[in-house]
């Protein structure tokens, strides 16, 4: 009997290993830039979703589609959480699996959160991690069966702010090129912003995200720098945006204003505003026609190849 049980366990382990779809790699091989030693520990909390806070070792979890269905595109996924935590599965790994179903490689970014005691310059750490993530994917593009000119970014809520910061501040340099990866372009080839925080100006911002990223009394210079609608130009990547009218957390004006500025700069862009959905609906599975936003995105991604 014991030999039979042992045989079954071995088979299950083999099957699990054979069908594993992801691996996690650190963003930085040696020292994490803009960091200092502290006694802070990373925290994982699981209720209906996995919430990660106090990130100590920024990393990305790699999800690759089968080679037979891969189309060469890749996305960096920035989960939301008000810059205070990461809704890691709800707006991260679940989304990565959807992208894999479309033949797209996906990389869930576990980025540092600015209130961490392990960070020196708090507002710069998330952008540093996002820049490093896209450069690392570009550096390893051939190994991962990716076209280095088809790497995008998607972000939800505060993760949408980070994604749009990457898309508008990809040339902002605080690292001074530590290695060959840092020398590559950090510009996303396309952006997808889902109920995003865009502005840091008080009228329409999400105050929790603003306070966590910039502090409670930021300078006007810092507020303007991270109000990403002010930094759009004709080199801003093509952008897809989704929001709901009844979002009481991040006002829809964030997306409306960003789209208007994209239009003024002749950036190829698409905006979908749903009448309901509130905030934080993720993939919106089972939410009537709200869940069709992913199909709209799939259509848009196909059309990108034609522009």
mmCIF file of C-alpha atoms in Angstrom, residues 6-161:
data_model
loop_
_atom_site.group_PDB
_atom_site.id
_atom_site.type_symbol
_atom_site.label_atom_id
_atom_site.label_comp_id
_atom_site.label_asym_id
_atom_site.label_seq_id
_atom_site.Cartn_x
_atom_site.Cartn_y
_atom_site.Cartn_z
ATOM 1 C CA UNK A 6 4.466 6.770 -2.982
ATOM 2 C CA UNK A 7 4.102 6.042 -6.695
ATOM 3 C CA UNK A 8 0.989 8.246 -6.914
ATOM 4 C CA UNK A 9 2.739 11.100 -5.086
ATOM 5 C CA UNK A 10 5.678 10.909 -7.500
ATOM 6 C CA UNK A 11 3.326 10.986 -10.483
ATOM 7 C CA UNK A 12 1.493 14.032 -9.090
ATOM 8 C CA UNK A 13 4.765 15.846 -8.477
ATOM 9 C CA UNK A 14 5.897 15.080 -12.013
ATOM 10 C CA UNK A 15 2.620 16.309 -13.494
ATOM 11 C CA UNK A 16 2.728 19.478 -11.408
ATOM 12 C CA UNK A 17 6.279 20.198 -12.533
ATOM 13 C CA UNK A 18 5.464 19.456 -16.138
ATOM 14 C CA UNK A 19 2.530 21.853 -16.267
ATOM 15 C CA UNK A 20 4.024 24.690 -14.215
ATOM 16 C CA UNK A 21 3.457 27.870 -16.235
ATOM 17 C CA UNK A 22 5.383 30.514 -14.311
ATOM 18 C CA UNK A 23 8.622 31.349 -12.608
ATOM 19 C CA UNK A 24 9.636 34.347 -10.529
ATOM 20 C CA UNK A 25 12.849 36.270 -11.143
ATOM 21 C CA UNK A 26 14.298 39.225 -9.215
ATOM 22 C CA UNK A 27 14.535 42.530 -11.082
ATOM 23 C CA UNK A 28 17.987 43.309 -9.773
ATOM 24 C CA UNK A 29 20.768 40.716 -9.744
ATOM 25 C CA UNK A 30 22.808 42.384 -6.990
ATOM 26 C CA UNK A 31 21.872 45.359 -4.848
ATOM 27 C CA UNK A 32 18.461 46.954 -5.285
ATOM 28 C CA UNK A 33 19.024 50.625 -6.171
ATOM 29 C CA UNK A 34 17.534 53.390 -4.037
ATOM 30 C CA UNK A 35 17.327 51.086 -1.032
ATOM 31 C CA UNK A 36 18.687 50.827 2.490
ATOM 32 C CA UNK A 37 18.759 48.175 5.157
ATOM 33 C CA UNK A 38 15.764 47.936 7.481
ATOM 34 C CA UNK A 39 14.059 45.372 9.666
ATOM 35 C CA UNK A 40 10.901 45.582 7.558
ATOM 36 C CA UNK A 41 9.491 42.271 6.268
ATOM 37 C CA UNK A 42 7.375 41.692 3.184
ATOM 38 C CA UNK A 43 3.762 40.931 4.055
ATOM 39 C CA UNK A 44 1.300 38.595 2.295
ATOM 40 C CA UNK A 45 -2.375 38.565 3.285
ATOM 41 C CA UNK A 46 -4.971 36.275 1.748
ATOM 42 C CA UNK A 47 -8.716 36.797 2.038
ATOM 43 C CA UNK A 48 -10.705 36.917 -1.203
ATOM 44 C CA UNK A 49 -7.515 38.039 -2.945
ATOM 45 C CA UNK A 50 -3.781 38.004 -2.273
ATOM 46 C CA UNK A 51 -2.534 41.352 -0.985
ATOM 47 C CA UNK A 52 1.202 41.976 -0.893
ATOM 48 C CA UNK A 53 2.680 44.936 0.986
ATOM 49 C CA UNK A 54 6.088 46.160 2.186
ATOM 50 C CA UNK A 55 7.823 44.684 -0.879
ATOM 51 C CA UNK A 56 11.505 44.078 -0.145
ATOM 52 C CA UNK A 57 12.757 42.237 -3.229
ATOM 53 C CA UNK A 58 11.108 43.594 -6.391
ATOM 54 C CA UNK A 59 10.532 40.848 -8.937
ATOM 55 C CA UNK A 60 8.383 39.715 -11.802
ATOM 56 C CA UNK A 61 6.517 36.477 -12.252
ATOM 57 C CA UNK A 62 6.858 35.143 -15.784
ATOM 58 C CA UNK A 63 3.905 33.587 -17.615
ATOM 59 C CA UNK A 64 4.665 32.312 -21.109
ATOM 60 C CA UNK A 65 2.102 30.936 -23.570
ATOM 61 C CA UNK A 66 2.782 27.734 -25.474
ATOM 62 C CA UNK A 67 5.204 28.429 -28.325
ATOM 63 C CA UNK A 68 2.615 27.233 -30.805
ATOM 64 C CA UNK A 69 0.192 30.029 -29.833
ATOM 65 C CA UNK A 70 2.723 32.780 -29.000
ATOM 66 C CA UNK A 71 2.376 35.868 -31.209
ATOM 67 C CA UNK A 72 5.501 37.700 -30.055
ATOM 68 C CA UNK A 73 3.747 40.288 -27.876
ATOM 69 C CA UNK A 74 4.468 40.711 -24.164
ATOM 70 C CA UNK A 75 3.042 42.814 -21.340
ATOM 71 C CA UNK A 76 4.281 43.991 -17.969
ATOM 72 C CA UNK A 77 1.361 43.868 -15.500
ATOM 73 C CA UNK A 78 1.211 46.444 -12.688
ATOM 74 C CA UNK A 79 -1.388 45.456 -10.057
ATOM 75 C CA UNK A 80 -3.163 48.242 -8.183
ATOM 76 C CA UNK A 81 -3.543 48.881 -4.484
ATOM 77 C CA UNK A 82 -3.203 52.611 -3.902
ATOM 78 C CA UNK A 83 0.602 52.410 -3.725
ATOM 79 C CA UNK A 84 0.035 50.812 -0.317
ATOM 80 C CA UNK A 85 -0.312 47.179 -1.338
ATOM 81 C CA UNK A 86 -0.590 45.046 -4.485
ATOM 82 C CA UNK A 87 -3.778 43.190 -5.457
ATOM 83 C CA UNK A 88 -1.443 40.541 -6.731
ATOM 84 C CA UNK A 89 -3.716 37.823 -8.097
ATOM 85 C CA UNK A 90 -6.880 39.862 -8.793
ATOM 86 C CA UNK A 91 -5.065 42.412 -10.969
ATOM 87 C CA UNK A 92 -1.921 40.396 -11.615
ATOM 88 C CA UNK A 93 -1.662 36.650 -12.065
ATOM 89 C CA UNK A 94 -5.304 36.214 -13.143
ATOM 90 C CA UNK A 95 -4.716 38.848 -15.815
ATOM 91 C CA UNK A 96 -1.483 37.145 -16.897
ATOM 92 C CA UNK A 97 -3.369 33.915 -17.564
ATOM 93 C CA UNK A 98 -5.866 35.822 -19.726
ATOM 94 C CA UNK A 99 -3.021 37.304 -21.769
ATOM 95 C CA UNK A 100 -1.527 33.833 -22.210
ATOM 96 C CA UNK A 101 -4.871 32.720 -23.645
ATOM 97 C CA UNK A 102 -4.357 35.404 -26.304
ATOM 98 C CA UNK A 103 -0.873 34.139 -27.150
ATOM 99 C CA UNK A 104 0.798 36.987 -25.232
ATOM 100 C CA UNK A 105 3.644 36.581 -22.730
ATOM 101 C CA UNK A 106 2.885 38.239 -19.391
ATOM 102 C CA UNK A 107 5.063 39.433 -16.519
ATOM 103 C CA UNK A 108 3.442 40.316 -13.181
ATOM 104 C CA UNK A 109 5.452 43.078 -11.563
ATOM 105 C CA UNK A 110 5.924 43.016 -7.804
ATOM 106 C CA UNK A 111 7.125 46.583 -7.474
ATOM 107 C CA UNK A 112 8.299 48.414 -4.372
ATOM 108 C CA UNK A 113 5.713 50.496 -2.569
ATOM 109 C CA UNK A 114 6.811 54.017 -1.660
ATOM 110 C CA UNK A 115 5.976 53.916 2.053
ATOM 111 C CA UNK A 116 8.472 51.105 2.621
ATOM 112 C CA UNK A 117 11.162 51.885 5.207
ATOM 113 C CA UNK A 118 13.673 50.170 2.925
ATOM 114 C CA UNK A 119 13.485 52.926 0.263
ATOM 115 C CA UNK A 120 15.576 56.091 0.216
ATOM 116 C CA UNK A 121 13.731 58.309 -2.323
ATOM 117 C CA UNK A 122 10.215 56.974 -1.985
ATOM 118 C CA UNK A 123 8.470 58.333 -5.086
ATOM 119 C CA UNK A 124 11.164 57.042 -7.465
ATOM 120 C CA UNK A 125 11.173 53.350 -6.482
ATOM 121 C CA UNK A 126 8.028 52.167 -8.348
ATOM 122 C CA UNK A 127 9.140 53.790 -11.611
ATOM 123 C CA UNK A 128 12.650 52.381 -11.230
ATOM 124 C CA UNK A 129 11.186 48.892 -10.895
ATOM 125 C CA UNK A 130 8.848 49.346 -13.865
ATOM 126 C CA UNK A 131 11.686 50.635 -16.067
ATOM 127 C CA UNK A 132 13.854 47.703 -15.029
ATOM 128 C CA UNK A 133 11.073 45.211 -15.741
ATOM 129 C CA UNK A 134 10.502 46.295 -19.334
ATOM 130 C CA UNK A 135 14.244 46.483 -19.969
ATOM 131 C CA UNK A 136 14.705 42.996 -18.570
ATOM 132 C CA UNK A 137 11.965 41.610 -20.808
ATOM 133 C CA UNK A 138 13.538 43.386 -23.798
ATOM 134 C CA UNK A 139 16.969 41.991 -22.866
ATOM 135 C CA UNK A 140 15.601 38.428 -22.684
ATOM 136 C CA UNK A 141 13.205 38.747 -25.623
ATOM 137 C CA UNK A 142 14.820 36.078 -27.792
ATOM 138 C CA UNK A 143 14.969 33.576 -24.931
ATOM 139 C CA UNK A 144 11.276 34.115 -24.164
ATOM 140 C CA UNK A 145 10.142 34.059 -27.802
ATOM 141 C CA UNK A 146 9.181 37.761 -27.731
ATOM 142 C CA UNK A 147 9.473 40.531 -30.299
ATOM 143 C CA UNK A 148 11.480 43.230 -28.504
ATOM 144 C CA UNK A 149 9.425 45.874 -30.346
ATOM 145 C CA UNK A 150 6.078 44.523 -29.099
ATOM 146 C CA UNK A 151 6.372 44.903 -25.320
ATOM 147 C CA UNK A 152 3.582 46.790 -23.565
ATOM 148 C CA UNK A 153 2.436 47.642 -20.067
ATOM 149 C CA UNK A 154 -0.938 47.326 -18.355
ATOM 150 C CA UNK A 155 -1.884 48.793 -15.001
ATOM 151 C CA UNK A 156 -4.939 48.825 -12.766
ATOM 152 C CA UNK A 157 -5.844 51.800 -10.524
ATOM 153 C CA UNK A 158 -2.572 52.946 -8.887
ATOM 154 C CA UNK A 159 -0.883 50.362 -11.091
ATOM 155 C CA UNK A 160 -2.432 52.331 -13.956
ATOM 156 C CA UNK A 161 -0.666 55.401 -12.616
#
